[in-house]
Amino acid sequence: MKINMAHGSGGNATRELIRDLFQKYLTNEYLEKMEDAASLPGSKYPLALTTDSFVITPLEFPGGDIGKLAVCGTVNDLWMSGAEPEYLTAGFILEEGLDFSLLEKVIASLSKAAKEAGVKIVAGDTKVVQGNGGLYINTAGLGFQKYNQSMVSGTVLPGDAIIVNGDLGNHHACIMSQRMEIINNIQSDCANLGPAVKEILQSGAEVRLMRDITRGGLGTILNEIAESKNALIEVEETKIPVDPEVQSFCEILGLDPLYMANEGKFLCITSQKDEEKVLEILQNHPLGKRARCIGHILNTDKFQVTVKTRLGGRRIVDILYGEGLPRIC
Amino acid sequence: MKINMAHGSGGNATRELIRDLFQKYLTNEYLEKMEDAASLPGSKYPLALTTDSFVITPLEFPGGDIGKLAVCGTVNDLWMSGAEPEYLTAGFILEEGLDFSLLEKVIASLSKAAKEAGVKIVAGDTKVVQGNGGLYINTAGLGFQKYNQSMVSGTVLPGDAIIVNGDLGNHHACIMSQRMEIINNIQSDCANLGPAVKEILQSGAEVRLMRDITRGGLGTILNEIAESKNALIEVEETKIPVDPEVQSFCEILGLDPLYMANEGKFLCITSQKDEEKVLEILQNHPLGKRARCIGHILNTDKFQVTVKTRLGGRRIVDILYGEGLPRIC
């Protein structure tokens, strides 16, 4: 069975699709009321709200699919702000011709990821557009900021450590391999970062800020941080963790892991004194076995990102220019 | 200038697009922090959360555009649950080839609608996909349920009045006219229902429930209510308000206003004793000048929707079957 325009009419076909698919996999006490808006308990904690649209192709890839990604991406954004994710909304834009069984697999995967992340899908929407069997998913996430105490100042200090939780570039290399039909073992790192982040936040370590290293890659994100904090950041090329297979892939294709997208990696800036503490927490966690301190904040009087190269030189790291890889997330 | 794939890369082109367009029109104290999630104050009130994706074509139409629609649609969903809208997220999926000046008009319109509705866009996301210059917008809305006291029981009673705030079918007839290049004066009714709904909720009238009459039309929505409340609903054909020009349009094309989409219409079920009170509030408000009581809840022992026809007969009103009008919202 294929999705057709009638599934977006708001009438009978839409209702059947919602009943046979969305309600089957996603139901909970909020969603089953089928009201215009979900009614949720209030919160004494500050709220965190975020949104992300997912347009990745292919819809399924080694290590995940668009459904898992749509949960992990938004849940991770909430964790980065020190918030425990509670509720998601999900908006589906289906292209005509989308295979019903593929959609079902994606929804099942989204449901599983939501359960694992401890979030409920409380509101949804489905539209159908002309096209070639594609699928876009938007998720918005609402969380409660229970843990952001040390991040509220928004400042970084000279000496602060920049820690990443593991190998960079896997998601990017995986999607690119799929598109180019290159056979290898590279899997996307698509993951809910919550369990590792929660341990760090609960440890009382002085966390200045966290950012997930998605579109644009580490280089772009370090530049955004440098700019917003007026900070001089230096990282060491030899300390940036990259999986050997991804490294070979990059060398063959002339890619730089600094600009490659990830879906299960984040950077955490901590005070110098808590560098070891955070590293230890991460290295003892499945999501951070290959965590490293890759550099430090050198100064906060001008903004720039530099990298100390393998050969001991120093070069400026700019933001990503040009196209990057389209539809990577 | 046209949108191209580089605008979705997460690198330089994305940053320029965000700076020159989204920040220019949408900035506020939350959005300007450019963090992964917006940090918002907590709430002693219950929260209301909703989402809607907008895929309408054409992007501009008499009475509105996709930007205005993306705010009004989501804000209205929050009001329907008795919540005052506070924050929106906005996810933009741009098709390659989209005209920058058209996108700018849409964003300016979205910004204006948000200001008028008293909501702030606190988180956003932009993606670019291959295509033909189209645009999809997802908005999620967060509100505080300050006014839903009388709606919490979730029940309706025999004798309850069903009130609509005005003429049905305008949005549907407007979009159809645009697509068929029929020249007439029909405008979309696209509007933020907040000011009228707030007056009703603040009046203390016993409101059982409210629903906006969008995709699927009044017939479908009455059926959804009848089913969820196990209610027998009867409406009178002669009391359903329809603009004369829309009525002629429907007669020529064989359309039934019962199944036509609206973007500024809602139905309000009130206790019998407050029927007049709610009608008076609406009829004295610009958003409800042509408000009518169109029928009543007859019983709550089986679910069905019937209409008393012009000729005095009675027929069953079913939900919308088939395609409806694609991409109406």
XYZ file of C-alpha atoms in Angstrom:
658
model
C 0.000 0.000 0.000
C 1.173 3.483 -0.838
C 0.319 6.841 0.699
C -1.931 8.964 -1.525
C -3.316 12.481 -1.333
C -6.544 11.308 0.370
C -4.474 10.409 3.449
C -3.962 14.139 3.963
C -7.568 15.244 3.459
C -8.552 15.305 7.128
C -11.379 12.908 6.341
C -11.845 9.181 6.451
C -8.485 8.131 4.960
C -6.621 10.413 7.378
C -8.508 8.928 10.306
C -7.719 5.394 9.190
C -4.039 6.239 8.807
C -3.965 7.788 12.272
C -5.795 4.850 13.826
C -3.887 2.069 12.050
C -0.465 3.585 12.375
C 0.103 6.593 14.602
C -2.231 5.553 17.407
C -1.067 1.957 17.187
C 2.555 2.843 17.893
C 2.462 6.151 19.721
C -0.572 6.105 21.964
C -0.475 7.400 25.528
C -2.881 9.144 27.885
C -2.293 12.532 26.199
C -2.377 11.537 22.557
C -5.432 9.292 22.842
C -7.615 12.269 23.728
C -7.133 13.500 20.133
C -7.634 17.113 21.173
C -6.328 20.232 19.453
C -3.638 20.597 22.110
C -2.346 18.272 24.813
C -2.946 19.373 28.390
C 0.143 18.729 30.533
C 1.049 19.378 34.163
C 2.734 22.692 35.013
C 6.377 22.869 36.102
C 8.218 24.676 38.861
C 11.418 24.274 36.829
C 12.227 26.560 33.925
C 11.017 25.103 30.645
C 13.161 24.252 27.634
C 11.602 24.272 24.182
C 13.218 23.297 20.901
C 12.390 22.130 17.391
C 14.083 20.319 14.534
C 12.947 19.126 11.126
C 14.424 15.961 9.661
C 14.756 15.590 5.905
C 17.446 12.921 5.721
C 17.821 10.597 2.750
C 17.910 7.643 2.710
C 15.138 7.190 5.292
C 16.870 4.114 6.697
C 20.625 3.755 7.198
C 23.017 1.570 9.212
C 22.577 2.576 12.844
C 19.199 4.239 12.536
C 16.434 5.751 10.469
C 14.582 9.057 10.246
C 12.250 8.035 13.101
C 15.020 7.320 15.602
C 16.845 10.444 14.420
C 13.758 12.639 14.906
C 13.571 11.617 18.553
C 17.306 11.603 19.356
C 17.989 14.937 17.630
C 15.370 16.838 19.586
C 15.918 15.043 22.883
C 19.648 15.794 22.610
C 18.947 19.497 22.061
C 16.989 19.562 25.316
C 19.732 17.757 27.241
C 22.288 20.258 25.909
C 20.364 23.000 27.724
C 20.406 21.043 30.986
C 16.783 20.015 30.592
C 15.267 16.586 31.120
C 13.102 15.899 28.037
C 9.454 15.154 28.873
C 7.222 15.662 25.848
C 7.562 15.685 22.087
C 5.273 16.774 19.301
C 5.622 15.118 15.906
C 4.588 16.564 12.550
C 4.772 14.210 9.579
C 4.847 15.405 5.984
C 4.375 12.367 3.770
C 5.046 12.407 0.061
C 2.547 10.648 -2.159
C 3.827 7.172 -3.063
C 5.511 6.586 0.303
C 5.411 2.903 1.050
C 3.101 2.184 3.969
C 5.343 -0.588 5.314
C 8.381 1.715 5.303
C 6.367 4.374 7.121
C 5.288 1.774 9.646
C 8.913 0.762 10.283
C 9.858 4.401 10.816
C 6.974 5.027 13.221
C 7.807 1.860 15.160
C 11.410 3.010 15.418
C 10.355 6.508 16.502
C 8.114 4.968 19.152
C 10.933 2.758 20.449
C 13.362 5.687 20.584
C 10.814 7.797 22.457
C 10.263 5.065 25.049
C 14.001 4.659 25.525
C 14.419 8.406 25.931
C 11.552 8.585 28.442
C 9.506 11.062 26.408
C 5.885 10.959 25.352
C 4.616 12.051 21.954
C 1.707 14.223 23.101
C 0.629 15.956 19.894
C 0.921 15.070 16.231
C -0.013 16.164 12.773
C 0.042 14.501 9.357
C 0.057 16.132 5.953
C 0.460 14.653 2.491
C 2.158 16.416 -0.423
C 2.915 15.495 -4.029
C 6.313 13.863 -4.483
C 8.210 10.636 -4.801
C 7.625 8.639 -1.662
C 9.702 10.814 0.677
C 9.063 11.694 4.296
C 9.863 14.683 6.482
C 9.439 14.694 10.242
C 9.408 17.691 12.531
C 9.690 17.187 16.250
C 9.419 19.856 18.912
C 10.541 18.998 22.419
C 9.574 20.310 25.827
C 11.721 19.624 28.866
C 12.189 20.799 32.410
C 15.518 22.439 33.250
C 16.344 20.556 36.405
C 20.099 20.498 35.955
C 21.314 23.678 34.341
C 22.570 25.351 37.527
C 26.187 25.631 36.464
C 25.332 26.697 32.920
C 23.187 29.739 33.654
C 26.060 32.248 33.720
C 26.680 31.602 30.033
C 30.372 32.478 30.327
C 33.519 30.471 29.643
C 36.906 31.103 31.267
C 40.507 30.713 30.111
C 41.680 27.213 30.929
C 38.250 25.613 30.493
C 38.447 22.177 28.900
C 36.678 21.148 25.695
C 35.629 17.525 25.872
C 33.978 15.441 23.155
C 32.347 12.097 23.917
C 33.864 10.117 21.061
C 34.717 9.603 17.401
C 33.648 12.260 14.945
C 32.234 11.874 11.453
C 30.445 8.526 11.617
C 26.941 9.746 10.773
C 28.206 11.819 7.866
C 30.416 9.022 6.497
C 27.597 6.510 6.886
C 25.030 8.596 4.960
C 27.553 9.416 2.272
C 28.473 5.726 1.907
C 24.808 4.841 1.492
C 24.298 7.440 -1.207
C 27.452 6.482 -3.076
C 26.725 2.773 -2.589
C 30.140 2.248 -1.010
C 30.206 -0.966 0.991
C 31.835 -0.629 4.407
C 31.020 -1.146 8.087
C 30.495 2.493 9.022
C 27.394 2.999 11.141
C 25.695 6.244 12.070
C 26.340 7.239 15.697
C 22.667 8.293 16.036
C 21.937 8.067 19.784
C 20.085 9.584 22.683
C 22.833 11.307 24.690
C 20.610 11.636 27.757
C 22.029 8.904 30.004
C 25.617 10.213 29.704
C 24.660 13.883 29.958
C 22.496 13.234 33.003
C 25.421 11.619 34.834
C 27.607 14.638 34.134
C 24.941 17.106 35.235
C 24.166 15.146 38.397
C 27.865 14.879 39.311
C 27.979 18.546 40.221
C 30.826 19.187 37.756
C 31.131 22.801 36.626
C 29.714 22.540 33.112
C 29.926 25.831 31.216
C 27.972 24.708 28.196
C 27.167 21.722 26.030
C 26.412 21.537 22.300
C 25.644 18.559 20.123
C 27.955 18.309 17.131
C 25.472 17.967 14.281
C 25.184 19.780 10.934
C 28.258 21.896 10.207
C 30.484 19.701 12.374
C 32.858 20.501 15.224
C 34.604 23.309 13.320
C 31.404 25.268 12.756
C 30.120 24.721 16.265
C 33.396 25.761 17.904
C 33.250 28.936 15.828
C 29.696 29.643 16.953
C 30.757 29.209 20.564
C 33.900 31.322 20.082
C 31.828 34.095 18.544
C 29.090 34.096 21.157
C 31.561 33.944 24.081
C 34.269 36.101 22.457
C 36.670 33.257 23.129
C 39.948 32.069 21.638
C 39.653 28.303 21.381
C 42.491 25.953 20.522
C 42.079 22.273 19.771
C 44.758 19.691 18.974
C 44.375 17.744 15.754
C 45.939 14.592 17.208
C 43.459 14.550 20.072
C 40.313 14.659 17.924
C 39.013 11.088 18.015
C 38.164 9.534 14.665
C 37.341 5.889 13.997
C 40.058 4.308 11.745
C 37.546 3.245 9.086
C 36.045 6.741 9.004
C 39.573 8.189 8.854
C 40.374 6.098 5.750
C 37.041 7.052 4.198
C 37.878 10.726 4.778
C 41.370 10.405 3.334
C 40.097 8.750 0.158
C 37.382 11.331 -0.398
C 39.246 14.359 0.900
C 36.842 15.015 3.781
C 37.699 16.714 7.054
C 36.129 15.206 10.199
C 36.074 18.752 11.610
C 33.175 19.552 9.287
C 31.321 16.276 9.325
C 27.913 15.851 10.939
C 27.322 13.576 13.916
C 24.110 12.497 15.611
C 25.397 11.074 18.879
C 28.276 13.381 19.729
C 28.447 16.467 21.877
C 31.016 18.770 23.275
C 31.084 19.774 26.878
C 33.052 22.750 28.155
C 33.978 22.309 31.810
C 36.102 24.206 34.282
C 39.740 23.085 34.284
C 39.341 21.520 37.732
C 36.502 19.257 36.576
C 38.099 18.127 33.307
C 39.206 14.787 34.738
C 35.915 14.198 36.527
C 33.846 14.649 33.375
C 36.267 12.579 31.284
C 36.063 9.748 33.774
C 32.268 9.782 33.832
C 32.168 9.673 30.045
C 34.853 7.047 29.568
C 32.978 4.745 31.951
C 29.751 5.191 29.987
C 28.810 3.308 26.783
C 28.180 6.664 25.073
C 31.625 8.024 25.901
C 34.180 5.221 25.860
C 36.362 7.190 23.432
C 35.817 10.584 25.083
C 38.750 13.010 24.942
C 39.709 16.474 25.998
C 40.501 17.986 22.603
C 41.535 21.493 23.626
C 40.977 24.495 25.849
C 39.699 28.029 26.010
C 42.890 30.089 25.776
C 41.469 33.538 26.206
C 38.266 35.530 26.235
C 39.409 38.770 24.638
C 38.898 37.965 20.943
C 37.163 35.208 19.051
C 38.977 32.675 16.946
C 39.322 28.922 16.676
C 42.727 27.438 15.938
C 43.955 23.894 15.595
C 47.449 22.681 16.490
C 48.241 20.373 13.594
C 49.894 16.976 13.619
C 53.153 18.615 12.489
C 53.088 21.176 15.290
C 51.853 24.120 13.192
C 48.780 26.161 13.898
C 45.927 26.989 11.537
C 42.697 28.899 11.827
C 39.529 26.793 11.775
C 36.704 28.590 9.997
C 33.041 27.683 9.789
C 31.871 25.333 7.067
C 31.748 27.021 3.665
C 29.725 25.777 0.727
C 27.313 22.918 0.503
C 28.365 20.336 3.058
C 26.365 17.170 2.553
C 22.721 17.957 1.750
C 19.955 16.306 3.745
C 22.265 14.779 6.334
C 19.664 15.103 9.119
C 17.995 35.366 -5.355
C 16.898 31.770 -4.999
C 17.348 29.275 -2.177
C 19.884 26.545 -2.964
C 21.095 23.417 -1.197
C 23.983 25.276 0.492
C 21.422 27.219 2.551
C 20.691 23.938 4.332
C 24.281 22.864 4.969
C 24.574 24.247 8.485
C 27.603 26.267 7.382
C 28.157 29.749 6.121
C 25.181 30.027 3.771
C 22.817 28.778 6.491
C 24.210 31.342 8.930
C 23.757 34.163 6.431
C 20.189 33.088 5.727
C 19.420 32.994 9.436
C 21.038 36.359 10.065
C 19.604 38.186 7.050
C 16.114 36.787 7.284
C 15.027 34.847 10.338
C 16.852 36.949 12.918
C 15.887 40.157 11.137
C 12.181 39.469 11.468
C 11.811 37.115 14.392
C 14.377 38.124 16.974
C 13.588 38.293 20.663
C 15.450 37.675 23.915
C 15.058 33.895 23.576
C 15.842 33.426 19.905
C 18.867 35.710 19.868
C 20.747 33.376 22.217
C 20.895 30.844 19.349
C 21.067 27.925 21.749
C 19.969 24.355 21.137
C 16.831 24.921 23.202
C 15.143 28.065 24.522
C 15.057 28.436 28.295
C 11.656 29.730 29.431
C 10.086 30.492 32.809
C 8.148 27.688 34.528
C 4.366 27.818 34.920
C 1.988 27.134 37.786
C -0.760 26.592 35.198
C -1.120 23.350 33.293
C 0.717 23.499 29.971
C -0.807 23.043 26.538
C 1.353 21.767 23.699
C 0.388 21.362 20.064
C 1.887 21.123 16.578
C 0.804 21.637 12.998
C 2.588 21.472 9.663
C 1.526 23.779 6.861
C 1.891 22.667 3.254
C -0.622 24.963 1.566
C -0.366 25.961 -2.070
C -0.339 28.662 -3.240
C 1.917 30.178 -0.571
C 0.067 33.493 -0.804
C -3.697 33.867 -1.158
C -6.336 36.548 -0.605
C -6.629 37.037 3.151
C -3.290 35.513 4.128
C -0.251 33.432 3.335
C 1.501 30.363 4.735
C 3.307 32.489 7.346
C 0.149 33.998 8.829
C -1.537 30.596 8.623
C 1.339 28.871 10.466
C 0.891 31.219 13.421
C -2.914 31.398 13.458
C -3.409 27.643 13.029
C -1.259 26.731 16.008
C -2.327 29.614 18.218
C -5.968 28.691 17.572
C -5.308 25.083 18.610
C -3.982 26.338 21.948
C -6.954 28.636 22.516
C -9.313 25.727 21.787
C -7.871 23.974 24.828
C -8.431 27.011 27.036
C -4.758 27.957 26.947
C -3.246 31.374 26.380
C -0.535 30.921 23.730
C 2.926 32.053 24.863
C 5.655 30.505 22.723
C 6.001 29.032 19.259
C 8.737 27.049 17.561
C 9.065 27.270 13.789
C 10.630 24.685 11.490
C 11.083 25.713 7.873
C 11.621 23.233 5.050
C 12.603 25.211 1.970
C 12.614 23.726 -1.493
C 15.538 24.595 -3.717
C 14.567 27.401 -6.094
C 12.330 29.170 -3.568
C 12.419 32.872 -4.279
C 14.181 34.735 -1.484
C 11.830 37.720 -1.740
C 8.759 35.488 -1.430
C 10.306 33.789 1.607
C 11.008 37.210 3.095
C 7.365 38.255 2.612
C 6.210 35.062 4.311
C 8.572 35.515 7.267
C 7.520 39.152 7.658
C 3.899 38.040 7.674
C 4.613 35.272 10.190
C 6.383 37.797 12.401
C 3.444 40.220 12.220
C 0.933 37.474 13.018
C 3.030 36.335 15.989
C 3.184 39.873 17.388
C -0.563 40.296 16.973
C -1.174 36.966 18.706
C 1.167 37.878 21.568
C 3.466 34.891 21.052
C 7.229 34.716 20.717
C 9.070 32.444 18.286
C 11.633 30.981 20.693
C 13.216 28.202 18.649
C 13.614 27.599 14.946
C 15.138 25.311 12.378
C 15.759 25.538 8.647
C 16.306 22.731 6.181
C 16.601 22.747 2.396
C 15.395 19.941 0.131
C 15.339 19.392 -3.622
C 12.155 20.585 -5.268
C 10.452 23.381 -7.137
C 10.539 26.450 -4.937
C 7.991 25.265 -2.385
C 7.921 25.872 1.349
C 6.629 23.909 4.315
C 6.356 25.354 7.813
C 5.856 23.460 11.039
C 4.928 25.350 14.163
C 4.610 23.909 17.636
C 2.895 25.995 20.288
C 3.179 26.128 24.041
C 0.534 27.839 26.139
C -0.602 28.088 29.729
C -4.083 26.772 30.500
C -5.423 29.686 32.487
C -9.015 29.418 31.376
C -10.050 25.828 30.911
C -11.903 25.436 34.220
C -15.289 24.618 32.729
C -13.811 22.316 30.058
C -11.951 19.865 32.269
C -14.864 17.468 32.767
C -14.780 16.639 29.067
C -18.495 15.793 28.996
C -21.397 17.268 27.035
C -25.046 17.196 28.127
C -28.361 16.970 26.279
C -29.539 20.483 25.486
C -26.029 21.914 25.082
C -25.815 24.462 22.294
C -23.458 24.265 19.320
C -22.332 27.706 18.282
C -20.140 28.661 15.329
C -18.568 32.095 15.032
C -19.491 32.789 11.414
C -19.618 31.835 7.745
C -18.217 28.479 6.738
C -16.181 27.553 3.689
C -14.329 30.775 2.874
C -10.779 29.465 3.209
C -11.566 26.384 1.135
C -13.391 28.359 -1.569
C -10.589 30.940 -1.655
C -7.795 28.377 -2.155
C -9.828 26.491 -4.737
C -10.531 29.720 -6.628
C -6.820 30.526 -6.690
C -5.903 27.112 -8.046
C -8.643 27.151 -10.688
C -7.886 30.800 -11.525
C -11.505 31.762 -10.903
C -11.837 35.491 -10.343
C -14.066 36.425 -7.396
C -13.923 38.339 -4.119
C -13.694 35.370 -1.785
C -11.055 35.810 0.897
C -9.665 33.243 3.292
C -10.984 33.681 6.827
C -7.467 32.976 8.213
C -7.441 34.652 11.639
C -6.193 34.432 15.189
C -9.314 33.498 17.156
C -7.709 34.459 20.462
C -9.425 37.775 21.196
C -12.932 36.312 20.775
C -12.171 33.053 22.583
C -10.586 34.903 25.493
C -13.737 36.983 25.997
C -15.858 33.843 26.114
C -13.523 32.087 28.543
C -13.281 35.135 30.797
C -17.065 35.578 30.852
C -17.467 32.514 33.053
C -19.843 30.900 30.557
C -20.060 27.111 30.855
C -18.018 26.071 27.837
C -17.986 22.294 27.326
C -15.491 22.271 24.525
C -14.198 24.228 21.571
C -12.783 23.006 18.251
C -11.516 24.959 15.278
C -13.238 23.951 12.054
C -10.252 23.272 9.790
C -9.431 20.331 7.500
C -12.396 17.973 7.119
C -14.902 20.744 7.832
C -17.784 21.012 10.291
C -19.244 17.612 9.308
C -16.067 15.714 10.140
C -15.416 17.619 13.344
C -18.974 17.143 14.625
C -18.569 13.419 13.990
C -15.303 13.346 15.928
C -16.994 15.075 18.850
C -20.073 12.828 18.644
C -17.839 9.748 18.683
C -15.621 10.849 21.553
C -18.580 12.013 23.690
C -21.022 9.297 22.552
C -23.426 12.084 21.627
C -26.317 12.491 19.221
C -25.845 15.888 17.605
C -28.397 17.614 15.420
C -27.728 20.748 13.404
C -30.133 22.714 11.212
C -29.087 23.296 7.627
C -30.788 26.704 7.452
C -28.874 27.942 10.461
C -25.398 27.146 9.137
C -24.004 30.528 8.098
C -22.499 30.709 4.613
C -21.452 33.853 2.769
C -23.664 34.342 -0.367
C -20.660 34.405 -2.726
C -19.287 31.192 -1.189
C -22.784 29.657 -1.423
C -22.951 30.387 -5.176
C -19.421 29.034 -5.609
C -20.466 25.823 -3.831
C -23.627 25.441 -5.903
C -21.748 25.813 -9.182
C -19.053 23.306 -8.200
C -21.231 20.921 -6.201
C -19.430 21.536 -2.911
C -20.921 21.196 0.561
C -19.887 23.850 3.118
C -20.210 21.112 5.768
C -16.964 19.592 4.477
C -15.040 22.714 3.604
C -11.978 23.854 5.528
C -11.856 27.111 7.464
C -8.967 28.889 9.155
C -10.792 31.402 11.337
C -13.842 29.475 12.471
C -14.510 27.444 15.566
C -17.372 25.749 17.253
C -18.134 26.203 20.884
C -20.397 23.861 22.818
C -21.965 25.628 25.783
C -24.563 24.738 28.365
C -28.095 25.639 27.282
C -28.290 28.418 29.872
C -25.203 30.173 28.488
C -26.128 29.882 24.796
C -27.372 33.485 24.606
C -24.447 34.835 26.608
C -21.847 33.289 24.296
C -23.771 34.305 21.170
C -23.928 37.882 22.390
C -20.211 38.021 23.134
C -19.415 36.675 19.684
C -21.880 38.825 17.764
C -20.396 41.933 19.384
C -16.897 40.900 18.353
C -15.312 41.446 14.917
C -14.486 37.719 14.760
C -18.075 36.630 15.409
C -20.495 39.106 13.823
C -22.246 36.282 11.984
C -22.127 33.804 14.876
C -25.071 31.408 15.130
C -26.322 28.580 17.258
C -26.537 25.850 14.608
C -27.870 22.976 16.681
C -27.825 21.069 19.943
C -26.716 17.911 21.680
C -29.907 15.797 21.683
C -28.700 12.839 23.644
C -25.627 11.125 25.015
C -26.593 7.470 24.603
C -25.373 6.817 21.038
C -23.223 8.704 18.590
C -24.530 10.169 15.385
C -24.682 13.520 13.647
C -27.850 14.474 11.793
C -28.877 17.570 9.909
C -32.431 18.907 9.610
C -32.608 19.884 5.959
C -34.115 22.977 4.375
C -37.176 20.907 3.406
C -37.723 19.591 6.915
C -36.223 16.138 6.378
C -33.390 14.637 8.357
C -30.172 13.075 7.054
C -27.115 11.565 8.621
C -23.929 13.605 8.357
C -20.890 11.378 7.943
C -17.228 12.298 8.076
C -15.496 13.454 4.928
C -14.810 10.607 2.515
C -12.246 10.705 -0.238
C -9.741 13.357 -1.098
C -11.130 16.686 0.029
C -8.959 19.496 -1.281
C -5.267 18.605 -1.051
C -2.844 20.993 0.639
C -5.554 23.313 1.974
C -3.522 24.174 5.087
